[in-house]
C-alpha positions as YAML, in Angstrom:
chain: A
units: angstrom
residues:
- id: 1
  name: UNK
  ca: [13.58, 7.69, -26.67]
- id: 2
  name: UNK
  ca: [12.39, 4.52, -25.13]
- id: 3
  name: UNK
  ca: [8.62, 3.99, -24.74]
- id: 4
  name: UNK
  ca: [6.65, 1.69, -22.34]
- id: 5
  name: UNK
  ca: [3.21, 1.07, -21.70]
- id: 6
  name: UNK
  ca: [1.39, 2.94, -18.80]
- id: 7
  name: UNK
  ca: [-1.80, 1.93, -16.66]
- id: 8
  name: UNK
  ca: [-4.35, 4.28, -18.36]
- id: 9
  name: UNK
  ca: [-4.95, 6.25, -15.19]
- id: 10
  name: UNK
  ca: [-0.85, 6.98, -14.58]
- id: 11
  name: UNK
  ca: [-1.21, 8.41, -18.78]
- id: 12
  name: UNK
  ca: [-3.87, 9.98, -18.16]
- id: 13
  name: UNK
  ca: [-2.73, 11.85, -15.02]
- id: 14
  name: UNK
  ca: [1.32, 12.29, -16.84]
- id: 15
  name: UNK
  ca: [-1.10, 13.84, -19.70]
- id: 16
  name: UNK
  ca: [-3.03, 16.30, -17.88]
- id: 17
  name: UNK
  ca: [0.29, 17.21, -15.71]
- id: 18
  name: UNK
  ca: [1.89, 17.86, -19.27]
- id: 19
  name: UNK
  ca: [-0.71, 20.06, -20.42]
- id: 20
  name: UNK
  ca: [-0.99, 22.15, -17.41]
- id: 21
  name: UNK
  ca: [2.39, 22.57, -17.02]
- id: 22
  name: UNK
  ca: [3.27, 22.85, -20.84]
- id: 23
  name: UNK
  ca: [6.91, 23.44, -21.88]
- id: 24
  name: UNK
  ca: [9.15, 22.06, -19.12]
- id: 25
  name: UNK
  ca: [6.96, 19.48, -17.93]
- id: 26
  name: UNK
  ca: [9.83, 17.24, -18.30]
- id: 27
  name: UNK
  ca: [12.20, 19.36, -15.68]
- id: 28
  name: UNK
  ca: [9.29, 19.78, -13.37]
- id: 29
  name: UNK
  ca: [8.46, 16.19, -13.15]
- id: 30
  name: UNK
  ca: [11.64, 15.22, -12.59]
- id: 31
  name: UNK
  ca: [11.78, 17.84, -10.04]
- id: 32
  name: UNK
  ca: [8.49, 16.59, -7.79]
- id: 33
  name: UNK
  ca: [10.60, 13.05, -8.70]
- id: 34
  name: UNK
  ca: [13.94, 14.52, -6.76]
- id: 35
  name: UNK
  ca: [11.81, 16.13, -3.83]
- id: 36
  name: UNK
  ca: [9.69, 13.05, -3.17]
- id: 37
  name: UNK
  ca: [12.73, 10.35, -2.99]
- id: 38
  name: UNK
  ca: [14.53, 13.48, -0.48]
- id: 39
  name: UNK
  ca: [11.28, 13.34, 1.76]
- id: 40
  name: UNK
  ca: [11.62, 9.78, 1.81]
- id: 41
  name: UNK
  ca: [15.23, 9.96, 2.44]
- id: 42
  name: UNK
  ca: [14.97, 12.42, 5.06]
- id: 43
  name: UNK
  ca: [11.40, 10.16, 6.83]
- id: 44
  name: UNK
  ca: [14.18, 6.75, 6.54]
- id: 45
  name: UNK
  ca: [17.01, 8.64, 8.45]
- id: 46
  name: UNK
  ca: [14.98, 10.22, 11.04]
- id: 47
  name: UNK
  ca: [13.00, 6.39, 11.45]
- id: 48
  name: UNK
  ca: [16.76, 5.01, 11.87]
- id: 49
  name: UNK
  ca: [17.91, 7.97, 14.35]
- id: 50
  name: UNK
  ca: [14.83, 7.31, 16.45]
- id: 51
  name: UNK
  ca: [14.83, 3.72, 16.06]
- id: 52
  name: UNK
  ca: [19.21, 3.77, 17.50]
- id: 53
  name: UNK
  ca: [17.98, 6.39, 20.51]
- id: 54
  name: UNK
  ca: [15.31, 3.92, 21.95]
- id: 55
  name: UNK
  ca: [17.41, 1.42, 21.91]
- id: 56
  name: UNK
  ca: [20.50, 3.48, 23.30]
- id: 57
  name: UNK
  ca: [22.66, 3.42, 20.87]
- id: 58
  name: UNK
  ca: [24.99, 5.77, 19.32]
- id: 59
  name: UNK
  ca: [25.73, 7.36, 16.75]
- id: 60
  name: UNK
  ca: [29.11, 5.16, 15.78]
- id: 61
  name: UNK
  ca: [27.41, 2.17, 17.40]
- id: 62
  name: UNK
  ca: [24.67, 2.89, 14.58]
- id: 63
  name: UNK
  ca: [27.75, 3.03, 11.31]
- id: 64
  name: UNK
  ca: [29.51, 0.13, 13.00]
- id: 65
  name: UNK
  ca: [26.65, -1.81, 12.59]
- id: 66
  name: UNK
  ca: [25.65, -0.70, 9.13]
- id: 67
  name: UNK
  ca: [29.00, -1.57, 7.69]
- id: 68
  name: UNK
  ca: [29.70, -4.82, 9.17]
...
């Protein structure tokens, strides 16, 4: 496994997560890592949604525009 070099207070925090979690801290971390980036996916989509009403458009207008 790869190792790189942490800010002391982001391996400090990862440590005390580890211990109070102890076995399976991995799949838990990577789990609050797979929840956050959905929450942000979810905030970006409803910003875009909003963002295409005010200005009227819809939803096609919206995928024409993101793929050309």
């Amino acid at each position: 496994m790869r190792r790189i070099a942490l800010p002391e207070d982001v391996a400090e925090a990862l440590e005390r997560f580890r211990r109070a979690r102890g076995r399976g801290w991995r799949k838990a971390l990577l789990h609050l890592a797979v929840e956050e980036e959905r929450k942000a996916l979810a905030r970006l989509v409803w910003e875009l949604r909003a963002t295409a009403a005010s200005q009227g458009l819809t939803e096609e207008e919206v995928a024409r525009r993101l793929e050309g």
